[in-house]
Coordinates of C-alpha atoms and ligand atoms in Angstrom, one line a residue:
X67 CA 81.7 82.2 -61.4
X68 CA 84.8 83.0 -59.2
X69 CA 85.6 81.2 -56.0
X70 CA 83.2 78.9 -54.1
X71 CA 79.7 78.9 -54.9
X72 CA 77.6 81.7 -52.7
X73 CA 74.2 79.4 -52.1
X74 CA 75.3 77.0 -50.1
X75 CA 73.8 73.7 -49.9
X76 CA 70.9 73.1 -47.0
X77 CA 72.1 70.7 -44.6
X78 CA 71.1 67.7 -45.4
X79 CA 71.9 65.9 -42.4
X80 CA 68.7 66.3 -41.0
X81 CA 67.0 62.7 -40.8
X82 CA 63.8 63.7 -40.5
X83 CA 61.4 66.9 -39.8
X84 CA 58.3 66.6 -37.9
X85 CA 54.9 69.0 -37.9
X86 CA 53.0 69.2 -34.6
X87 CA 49.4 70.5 -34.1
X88 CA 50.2 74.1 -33.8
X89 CA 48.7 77.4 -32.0
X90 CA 47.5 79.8 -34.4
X91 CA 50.1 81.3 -36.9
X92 CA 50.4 84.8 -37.2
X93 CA 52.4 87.6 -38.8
X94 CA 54.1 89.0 -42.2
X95 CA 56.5 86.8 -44.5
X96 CA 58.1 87.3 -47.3
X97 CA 57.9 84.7 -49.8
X98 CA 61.5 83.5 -51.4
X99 CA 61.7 84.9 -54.8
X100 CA 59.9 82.9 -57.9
X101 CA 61.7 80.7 -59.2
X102 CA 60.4 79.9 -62.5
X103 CA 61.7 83.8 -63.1
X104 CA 65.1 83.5 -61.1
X105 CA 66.6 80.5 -63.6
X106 CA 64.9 82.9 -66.2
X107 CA 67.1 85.6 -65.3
X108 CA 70.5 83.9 -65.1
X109 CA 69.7 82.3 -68.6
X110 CA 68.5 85.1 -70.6
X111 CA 71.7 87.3 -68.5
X112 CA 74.1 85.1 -70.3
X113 CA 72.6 84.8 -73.6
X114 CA 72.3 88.4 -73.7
X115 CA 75.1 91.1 -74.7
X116 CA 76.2 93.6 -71.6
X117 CA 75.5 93.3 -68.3
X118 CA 72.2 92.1 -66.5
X119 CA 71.6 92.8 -62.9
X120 CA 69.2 90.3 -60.8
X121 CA 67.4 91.5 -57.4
X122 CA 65.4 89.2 -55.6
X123 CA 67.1 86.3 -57.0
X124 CA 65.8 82.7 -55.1
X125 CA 69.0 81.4 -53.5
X126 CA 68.0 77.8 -53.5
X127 CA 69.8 75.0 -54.9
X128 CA 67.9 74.4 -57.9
X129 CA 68.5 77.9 -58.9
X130 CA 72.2 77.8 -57.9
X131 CA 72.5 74.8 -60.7
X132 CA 71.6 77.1 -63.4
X133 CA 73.5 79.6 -62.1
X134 CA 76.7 77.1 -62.1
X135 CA 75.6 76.1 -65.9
X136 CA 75.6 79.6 -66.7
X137 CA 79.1 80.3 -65.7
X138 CA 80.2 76.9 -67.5
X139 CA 78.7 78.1 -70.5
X140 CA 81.4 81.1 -70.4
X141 CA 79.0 84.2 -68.7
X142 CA 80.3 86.0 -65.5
X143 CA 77.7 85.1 -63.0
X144 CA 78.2 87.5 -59.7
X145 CA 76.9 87.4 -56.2
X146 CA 76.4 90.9 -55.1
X147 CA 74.6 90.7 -52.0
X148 CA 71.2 88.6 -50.6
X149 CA 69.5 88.1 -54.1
X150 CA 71.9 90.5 -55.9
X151 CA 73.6 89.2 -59.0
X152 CA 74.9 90.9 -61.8
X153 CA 75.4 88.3 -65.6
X154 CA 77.8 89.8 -68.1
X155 CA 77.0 87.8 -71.1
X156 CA 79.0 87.7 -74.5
X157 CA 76.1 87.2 -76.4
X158 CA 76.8 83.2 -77.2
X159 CA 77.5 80.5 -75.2
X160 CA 80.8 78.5 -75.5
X161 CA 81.0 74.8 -75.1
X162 CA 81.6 73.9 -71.0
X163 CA 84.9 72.2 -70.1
X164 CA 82.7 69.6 -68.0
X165 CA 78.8 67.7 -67.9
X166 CA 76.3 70.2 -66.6
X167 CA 74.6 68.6 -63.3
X168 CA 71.1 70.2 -62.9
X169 CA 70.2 68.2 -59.6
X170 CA 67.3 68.2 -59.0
X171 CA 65.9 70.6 -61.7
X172 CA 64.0 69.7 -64.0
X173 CA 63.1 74.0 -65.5
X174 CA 67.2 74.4 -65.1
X175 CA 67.8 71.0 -68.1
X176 CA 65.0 71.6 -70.1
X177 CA 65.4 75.5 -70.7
X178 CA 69.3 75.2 -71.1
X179 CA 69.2 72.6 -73.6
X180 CA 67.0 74.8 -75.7
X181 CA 69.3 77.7 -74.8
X182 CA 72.5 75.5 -75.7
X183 CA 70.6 73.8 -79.1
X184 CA 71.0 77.4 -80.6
X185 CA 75.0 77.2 -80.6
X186 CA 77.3 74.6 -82.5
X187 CA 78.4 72.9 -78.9
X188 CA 78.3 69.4 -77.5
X189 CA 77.3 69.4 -74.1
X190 CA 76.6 66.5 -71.8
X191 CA 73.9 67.3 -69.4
X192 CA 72.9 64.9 -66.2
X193 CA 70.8 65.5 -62.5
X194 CA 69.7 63.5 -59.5
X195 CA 68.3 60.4 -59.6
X196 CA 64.5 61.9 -60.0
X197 CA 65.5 64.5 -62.6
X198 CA 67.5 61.3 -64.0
X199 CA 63.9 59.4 -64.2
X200 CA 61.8 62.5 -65.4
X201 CA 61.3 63.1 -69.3
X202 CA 63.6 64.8 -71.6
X203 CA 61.8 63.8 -75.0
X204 CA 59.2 66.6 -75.0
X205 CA 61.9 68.9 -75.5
X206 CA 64.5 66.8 -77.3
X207 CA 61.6 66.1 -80.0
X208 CA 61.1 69.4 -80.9
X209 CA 65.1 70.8 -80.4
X210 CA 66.1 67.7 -83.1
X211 CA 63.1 68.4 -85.6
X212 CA 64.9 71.9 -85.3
X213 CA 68.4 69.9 -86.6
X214 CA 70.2 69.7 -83.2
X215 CA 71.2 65.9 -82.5
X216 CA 71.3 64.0 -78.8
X217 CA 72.6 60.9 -77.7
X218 CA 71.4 59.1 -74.7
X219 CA 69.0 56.5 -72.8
X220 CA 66.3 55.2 -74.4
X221 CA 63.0 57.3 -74.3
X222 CA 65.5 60.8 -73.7
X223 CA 66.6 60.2 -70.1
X224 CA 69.8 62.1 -68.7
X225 CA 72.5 61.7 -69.0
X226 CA 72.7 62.3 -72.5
X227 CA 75.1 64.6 -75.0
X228 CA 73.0 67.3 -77.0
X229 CA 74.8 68.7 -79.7
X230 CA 73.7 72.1 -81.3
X231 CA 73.4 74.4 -84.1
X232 CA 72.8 75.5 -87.5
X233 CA 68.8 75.3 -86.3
X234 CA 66.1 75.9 -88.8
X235 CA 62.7 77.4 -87.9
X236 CA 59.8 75.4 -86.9
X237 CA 55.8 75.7 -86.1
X238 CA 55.2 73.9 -83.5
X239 CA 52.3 72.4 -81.4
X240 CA 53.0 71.3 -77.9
X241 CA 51.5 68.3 -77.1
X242 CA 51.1 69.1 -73.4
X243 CA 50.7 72.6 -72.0
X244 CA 54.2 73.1 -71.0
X245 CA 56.1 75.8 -70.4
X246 CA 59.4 74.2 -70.1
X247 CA 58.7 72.9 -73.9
X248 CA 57.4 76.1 -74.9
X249 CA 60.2 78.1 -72.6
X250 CA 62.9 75.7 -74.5
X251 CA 61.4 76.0 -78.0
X252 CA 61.8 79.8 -77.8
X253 CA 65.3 79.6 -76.4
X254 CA 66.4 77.6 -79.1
X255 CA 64.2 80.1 -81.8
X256 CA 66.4 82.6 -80.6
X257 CA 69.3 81.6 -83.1
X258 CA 67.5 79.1 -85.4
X259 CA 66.9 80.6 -89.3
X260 CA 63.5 81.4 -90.3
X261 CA 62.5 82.1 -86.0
X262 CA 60.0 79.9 -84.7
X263 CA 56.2 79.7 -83.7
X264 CA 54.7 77.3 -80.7
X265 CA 51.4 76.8 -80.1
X266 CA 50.4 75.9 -77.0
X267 CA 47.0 74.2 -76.3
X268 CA 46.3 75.8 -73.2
X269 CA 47.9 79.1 -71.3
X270 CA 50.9 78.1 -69.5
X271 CA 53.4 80.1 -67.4
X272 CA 54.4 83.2 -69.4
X273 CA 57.6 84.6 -68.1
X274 CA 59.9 83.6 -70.8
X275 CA 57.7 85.4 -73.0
X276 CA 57.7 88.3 -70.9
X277 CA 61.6 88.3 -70.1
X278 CA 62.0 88.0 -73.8
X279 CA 60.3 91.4 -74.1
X280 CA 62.0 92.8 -71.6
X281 CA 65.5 92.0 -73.1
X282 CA 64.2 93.4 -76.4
X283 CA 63.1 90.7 -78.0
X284 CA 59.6 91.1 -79.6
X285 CA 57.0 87.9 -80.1
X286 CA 53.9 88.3 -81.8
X287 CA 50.8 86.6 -80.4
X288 CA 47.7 85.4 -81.5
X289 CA 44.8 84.2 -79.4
X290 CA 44.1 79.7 -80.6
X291 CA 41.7 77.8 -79.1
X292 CA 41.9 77.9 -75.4
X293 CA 45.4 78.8 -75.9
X294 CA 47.9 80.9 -78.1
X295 CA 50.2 81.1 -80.9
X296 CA 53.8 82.9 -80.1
X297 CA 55.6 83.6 -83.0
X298 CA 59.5 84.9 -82.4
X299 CA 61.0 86.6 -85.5
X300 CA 64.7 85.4 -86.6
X301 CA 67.8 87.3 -85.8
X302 CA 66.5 89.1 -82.5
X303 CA 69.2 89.9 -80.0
X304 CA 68.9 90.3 -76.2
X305 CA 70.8 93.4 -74.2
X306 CA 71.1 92.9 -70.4
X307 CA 68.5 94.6 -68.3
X308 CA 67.4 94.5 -65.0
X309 CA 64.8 92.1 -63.5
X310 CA 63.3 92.5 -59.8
X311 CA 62.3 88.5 -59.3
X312 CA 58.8 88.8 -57.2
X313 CA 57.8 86.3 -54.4
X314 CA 57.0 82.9 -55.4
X315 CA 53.2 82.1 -55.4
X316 CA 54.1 78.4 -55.2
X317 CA 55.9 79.2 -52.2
X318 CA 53.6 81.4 -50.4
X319 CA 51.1 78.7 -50.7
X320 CA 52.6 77.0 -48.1
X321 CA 52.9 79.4 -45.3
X322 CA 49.2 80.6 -46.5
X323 CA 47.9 77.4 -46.2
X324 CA 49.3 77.0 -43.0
X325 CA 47.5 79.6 -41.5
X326 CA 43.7 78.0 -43.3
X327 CA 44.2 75.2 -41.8
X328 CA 45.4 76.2 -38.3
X329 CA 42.7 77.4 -36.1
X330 CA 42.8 80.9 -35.3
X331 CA 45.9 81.8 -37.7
X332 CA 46.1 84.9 -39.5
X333 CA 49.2 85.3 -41.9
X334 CA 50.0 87.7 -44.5
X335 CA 53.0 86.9 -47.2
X336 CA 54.3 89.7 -48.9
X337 CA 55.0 90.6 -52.4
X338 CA 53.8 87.2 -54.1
X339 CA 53.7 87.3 -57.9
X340 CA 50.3 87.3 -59.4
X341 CA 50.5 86.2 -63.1
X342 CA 47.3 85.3 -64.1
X343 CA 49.2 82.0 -65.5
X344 CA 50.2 80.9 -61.7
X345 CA 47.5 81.9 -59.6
X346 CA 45.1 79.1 -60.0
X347 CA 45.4 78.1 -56.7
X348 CA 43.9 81.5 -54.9
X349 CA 40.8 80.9 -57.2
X350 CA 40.6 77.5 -56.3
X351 CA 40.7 78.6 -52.3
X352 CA 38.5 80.6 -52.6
X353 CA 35.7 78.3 -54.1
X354 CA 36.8 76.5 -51.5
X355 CA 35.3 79.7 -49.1
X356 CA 38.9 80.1 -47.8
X357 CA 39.4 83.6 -46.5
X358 CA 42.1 84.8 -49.0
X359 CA 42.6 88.7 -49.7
X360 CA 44.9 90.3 -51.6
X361 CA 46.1 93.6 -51.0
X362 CA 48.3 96.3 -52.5
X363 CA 48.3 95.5 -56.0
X364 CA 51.4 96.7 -57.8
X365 CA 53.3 96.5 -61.0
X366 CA 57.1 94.7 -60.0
X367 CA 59.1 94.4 -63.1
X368 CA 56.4 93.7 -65.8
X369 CA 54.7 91.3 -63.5
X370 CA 52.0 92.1 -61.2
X371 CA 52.5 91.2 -57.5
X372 CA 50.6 91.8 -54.1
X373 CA 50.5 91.0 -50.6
X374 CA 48.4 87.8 -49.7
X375 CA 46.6 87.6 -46.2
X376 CA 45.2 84.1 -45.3
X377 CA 42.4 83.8 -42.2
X378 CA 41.7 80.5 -41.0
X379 CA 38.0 79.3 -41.1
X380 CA 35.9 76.2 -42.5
X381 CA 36.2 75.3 -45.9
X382 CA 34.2 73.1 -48.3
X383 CA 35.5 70.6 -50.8
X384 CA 34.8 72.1 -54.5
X385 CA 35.6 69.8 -58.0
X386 CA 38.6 72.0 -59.7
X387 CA 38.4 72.4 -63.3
X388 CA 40.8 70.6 -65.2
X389 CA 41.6 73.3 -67.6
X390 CA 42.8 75.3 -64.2
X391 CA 45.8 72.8 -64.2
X392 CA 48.4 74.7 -65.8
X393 CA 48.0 77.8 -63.5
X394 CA 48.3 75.9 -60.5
X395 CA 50.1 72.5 -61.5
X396 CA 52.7 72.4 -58.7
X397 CA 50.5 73.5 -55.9
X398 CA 47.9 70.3 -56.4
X399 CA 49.8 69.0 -53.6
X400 CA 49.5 71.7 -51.0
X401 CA 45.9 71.8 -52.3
X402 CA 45.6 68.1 -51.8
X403 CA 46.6 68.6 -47.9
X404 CA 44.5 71.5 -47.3
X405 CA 41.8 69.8 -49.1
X406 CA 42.0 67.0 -46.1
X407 CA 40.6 69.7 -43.8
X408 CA 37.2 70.7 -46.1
X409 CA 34.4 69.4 -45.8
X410 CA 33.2 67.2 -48.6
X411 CA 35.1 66.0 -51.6
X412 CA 37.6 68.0 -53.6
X413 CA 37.9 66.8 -57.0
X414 CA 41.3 67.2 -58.7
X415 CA 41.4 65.7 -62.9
X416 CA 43.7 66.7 -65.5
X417 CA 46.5 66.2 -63.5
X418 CA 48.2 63.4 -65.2
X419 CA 52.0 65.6 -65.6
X420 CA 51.8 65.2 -61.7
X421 CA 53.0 62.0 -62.3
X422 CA 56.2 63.0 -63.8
X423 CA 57.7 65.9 -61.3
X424 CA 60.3 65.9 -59.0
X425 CA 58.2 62.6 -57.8
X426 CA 55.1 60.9 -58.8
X427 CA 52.9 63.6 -57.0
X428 CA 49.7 62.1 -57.6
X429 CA 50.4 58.1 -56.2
X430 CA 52.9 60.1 -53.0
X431 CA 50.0 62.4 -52.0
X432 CA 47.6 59.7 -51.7
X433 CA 49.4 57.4 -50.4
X434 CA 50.7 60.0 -47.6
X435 CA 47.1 60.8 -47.1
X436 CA 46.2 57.7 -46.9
X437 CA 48.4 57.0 -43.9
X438 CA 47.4 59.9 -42.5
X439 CA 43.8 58.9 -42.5
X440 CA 42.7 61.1 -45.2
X441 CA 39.7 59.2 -47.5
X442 CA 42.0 59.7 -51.1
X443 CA 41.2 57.4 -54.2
X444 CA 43.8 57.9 -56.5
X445 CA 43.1 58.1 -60.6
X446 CA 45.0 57.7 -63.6
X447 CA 44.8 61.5 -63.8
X448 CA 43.3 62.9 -61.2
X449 CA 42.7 62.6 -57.3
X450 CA 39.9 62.8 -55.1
X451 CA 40.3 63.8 -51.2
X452 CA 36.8 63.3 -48.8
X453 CA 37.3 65.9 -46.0
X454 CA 35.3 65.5 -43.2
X455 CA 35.7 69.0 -41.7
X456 CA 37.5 68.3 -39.0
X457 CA 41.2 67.6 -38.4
X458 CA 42.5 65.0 -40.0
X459 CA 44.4 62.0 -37.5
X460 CA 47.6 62.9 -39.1
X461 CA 50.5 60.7 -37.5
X462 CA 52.0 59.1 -40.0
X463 CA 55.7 59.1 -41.4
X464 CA 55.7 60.2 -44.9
X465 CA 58.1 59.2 -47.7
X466 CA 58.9 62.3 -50.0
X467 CA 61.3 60.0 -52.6
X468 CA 63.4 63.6 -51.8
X469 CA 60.1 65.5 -53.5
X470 CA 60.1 69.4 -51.8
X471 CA 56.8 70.2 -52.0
X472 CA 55.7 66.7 -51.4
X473 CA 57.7 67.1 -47.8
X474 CA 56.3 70.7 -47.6
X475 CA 52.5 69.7 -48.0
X476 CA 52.8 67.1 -45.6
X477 CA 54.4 69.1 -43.1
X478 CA 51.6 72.0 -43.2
X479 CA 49.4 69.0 -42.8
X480 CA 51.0 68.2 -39.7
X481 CA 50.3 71.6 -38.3
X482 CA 46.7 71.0 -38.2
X483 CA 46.0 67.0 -37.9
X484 CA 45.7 65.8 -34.1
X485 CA 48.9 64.0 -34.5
X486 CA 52.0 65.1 -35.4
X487 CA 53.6 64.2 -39.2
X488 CA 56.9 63.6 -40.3
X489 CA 58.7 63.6 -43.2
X490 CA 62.3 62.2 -44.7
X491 CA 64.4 64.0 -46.7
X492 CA 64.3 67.1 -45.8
X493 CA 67.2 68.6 -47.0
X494 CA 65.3 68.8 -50.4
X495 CA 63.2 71.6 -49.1
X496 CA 66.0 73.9 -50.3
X497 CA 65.7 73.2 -54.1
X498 CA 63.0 75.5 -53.8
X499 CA 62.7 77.0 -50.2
X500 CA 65.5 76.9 -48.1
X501 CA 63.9 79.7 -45.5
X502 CA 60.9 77.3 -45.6
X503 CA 61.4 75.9 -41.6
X504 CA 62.8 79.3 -40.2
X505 CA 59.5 81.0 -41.8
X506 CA 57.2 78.7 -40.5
X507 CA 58.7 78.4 -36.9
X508 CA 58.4 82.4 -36.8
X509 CA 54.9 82.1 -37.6
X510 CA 55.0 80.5 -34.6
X511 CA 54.7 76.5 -36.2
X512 CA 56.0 73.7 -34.3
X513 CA 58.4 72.1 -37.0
X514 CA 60.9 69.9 -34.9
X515 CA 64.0 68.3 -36.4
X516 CA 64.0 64.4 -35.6
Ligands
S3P784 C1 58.0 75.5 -64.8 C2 57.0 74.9 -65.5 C3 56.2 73.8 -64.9 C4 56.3 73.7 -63.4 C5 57.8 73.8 -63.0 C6 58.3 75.1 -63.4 C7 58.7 76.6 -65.5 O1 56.6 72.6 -65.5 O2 55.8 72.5 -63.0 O3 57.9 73.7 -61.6 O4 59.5 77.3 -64.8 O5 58.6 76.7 -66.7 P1 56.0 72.2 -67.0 O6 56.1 73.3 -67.9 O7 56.8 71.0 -67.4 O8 54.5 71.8 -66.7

């Protein structure tokens, strides 16, 4: 990549944000684009032969680290304009001059070591200090059975050195619906002999599979259980394309929920992806009675998007089924908030990988609920929020341990709750969301700098 880097880093001066009890919200966003798609893009751009152009691209900082990696690993990685880039790739990766530093991203590591596994490099990969704490073995298990070789912290902690190629095929079962594992299986397939197959246990996130196809590599699928088996054929090569990122439904969410739990709000977000594989938490809302409609449903790039319209009115606490997880795993936290303002108990089990995010989700929700004097009882795997109904008391300072959507939830709870919330860290909202504050206060929110 030539000169300085084009996403600049949110300033992270701010000490602290705070969320008032708000007016109603109303009018049209746009949600940033998905990000799960955007590092998508930029990866299978430089692993490809030609040129790949990106529209829609999420300029946030998580996304800007893969971007980074991607030029380290010898692509040319372009800004053309707002979420315009253009990847030429040489069809391989050569070995970086320096340790890639993913940040805070956890999708950026774990898909680029299984990108980088398929070449004879050594690369030394590291992050934050949560993405330093999070798991690296569920994709460092599979990437060595496959003959690559890794050095680092006990139990596969960054930093550590990965060292790549000469892969053979393997089967292989996820032990956890994943799609970083399954994402950084495939990656690795690309260039191991004999191809690979995963199985995963239950349906997660899909748009490596669909990316794949779109680059012109073919997978074979067959239905398993509650799941699938995805087997990719050796000696496939990708040729750049085009991909037209859509808005992020684990964005949206926020904004949407806003405007349920904000009396009299009416908010519509445009152009949100709706993958069946991400869109657990619409159906969840609207077992919840939440007045959730989705209009102009359209094709975007092999994915099918809409725009989503969110009504405030009275909601009721529902139990959500825990093999829903995967479809909505990073928006139990939004969910958790909004739940605060149903009435009666929402149930939440089978969300034990909450515990190993950008934060321990589970244990910082309920313990910001808590203080916000939300009735929460925290489990193993799973969580439980009483509503009441009414407005929660709110008031509380919240610590996010630099978590963005931990910040974000708490912040949309402070829009609603009697007293005004506040959260640290918020410079962390723009791993993921840097327009998050400018969108909101449009919609007319009161979120104050402290
Ligand atoms: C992601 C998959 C999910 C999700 C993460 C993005 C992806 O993680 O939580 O934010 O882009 O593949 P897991 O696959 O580890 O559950």
């Amino acid at each position: 990549m030539d000169g300085p880097h084009p996403i600049s880093s949110h300033p992270t001066g701010l000490a602290r944000l705070s969320a008032a009890r708000s007016g109603p919200l109303s009018g049209i966003a746009r949600a940033p684009g998905d990000k799960s798609i955007s590092h998508r893009s930029l990866m299978l751009g430089a692993l490809a032969s030609g040129t790949t152009t990106v529209e829609g691209l999420l300029e946030s900082d998580d996304v800007a680290r893969t971007a980074a990696a991607m030029a380290a690993f010898g692509a040319l990685v372009e800004h053309q304009g707002p979420g315009r880039w253009r990847i030429k790739g040489n069809g391989g990766f050569r070995e970086p001059s320096d340790v890639i530093d993913c940040g805070n991203a956890g999708t950026a590591v774990r898909l680029i070591m299984g990108c980088a596994a398929g070449f004879p490099l050594t690369v030394s990969f590291t992050g934050d200090q949560s993405l330093r704490g999070r798991p690296m073995g569920r994709v460092l298990e599979p990437l060595a059975r496959m003959g690559a070789t890794w050095l680092g912290r006990d139990g596969g902690r960054l930093p550590l050195t990965l060292k790549g190629g000469n892969l053979r095929g393997i089967e292989y079962r996820l032990p956890v619906a994943s799609a970083q594992v399954k994402s950084a299986v495939l990656l690795a397939g690309l260039h191991a002999e004999g191809g690979v197959t995963v199985i995963e246990p239950a349906l997660s996130r899909d748009h490596t599979e669909r990316m794949l196809s779109a680059f012109g590599v073919s997978l074979r699928f067959t239905p398993e259980g509650h799941g699938r088996r995805i087997a990719l054929a050796p000696g496939q090569k990708l040729t750049g394309t085009h991909v037209a990122v859509p808005g992020d439904p684990s964005s949206a969410a926020f904004p949407l929920a806003a405007a349920l739990v904000v009396s009299g709000s009416q908010v519509m977000v445009e152009n949100v992806l709706l993958n069946p594989s991400r869109i657990g938490l619409f159906e969840t809302l609207k077992e919840m009675g939440a007045d959730l409609t989705i209009s102009n449903r359209r094709d975007a790039g092999g994915e099918p998007v809409g725009d989503v319209t969110a009504r405030f009115g009275a909601l009721k606490g529902v139990e959500v089924p825990p093999e829903r997880a995967p479809s909505m795993i990073d928006e139990y936290p939004v969910l958790a908030a909004i739940a605060a303002f149903a009435e009666g108990k929402t149930v939440m089990r089978g969300i034990g990988e909450m515990r190993v995010k950008e934060s321990d989700r589970i244990a910082l929700m309920a313990r910001a609920l808590t203080d916000n004097g939300v009735d929460v009882e925290e489990e193993p795997e799973g969580m439980i929020v009483r509503g009441t109904g009414v407005p929660p008391r709110g008031g509380a300072s919240v610590t996010t341990h630099g978590d963005h959507r931990i910040a974000m939830s708490n912040l949309i709870l402070g829009l609603g709750a009697e007293q005004s919330v506040t959260v640290d860290e918020p410079g962390m909202i723009a791993t993921s969301f840097p327009s998050f504050v400018e969108m909101m206060r449009r919609l007319g929110a009161p979120i104050w700098d402290i």
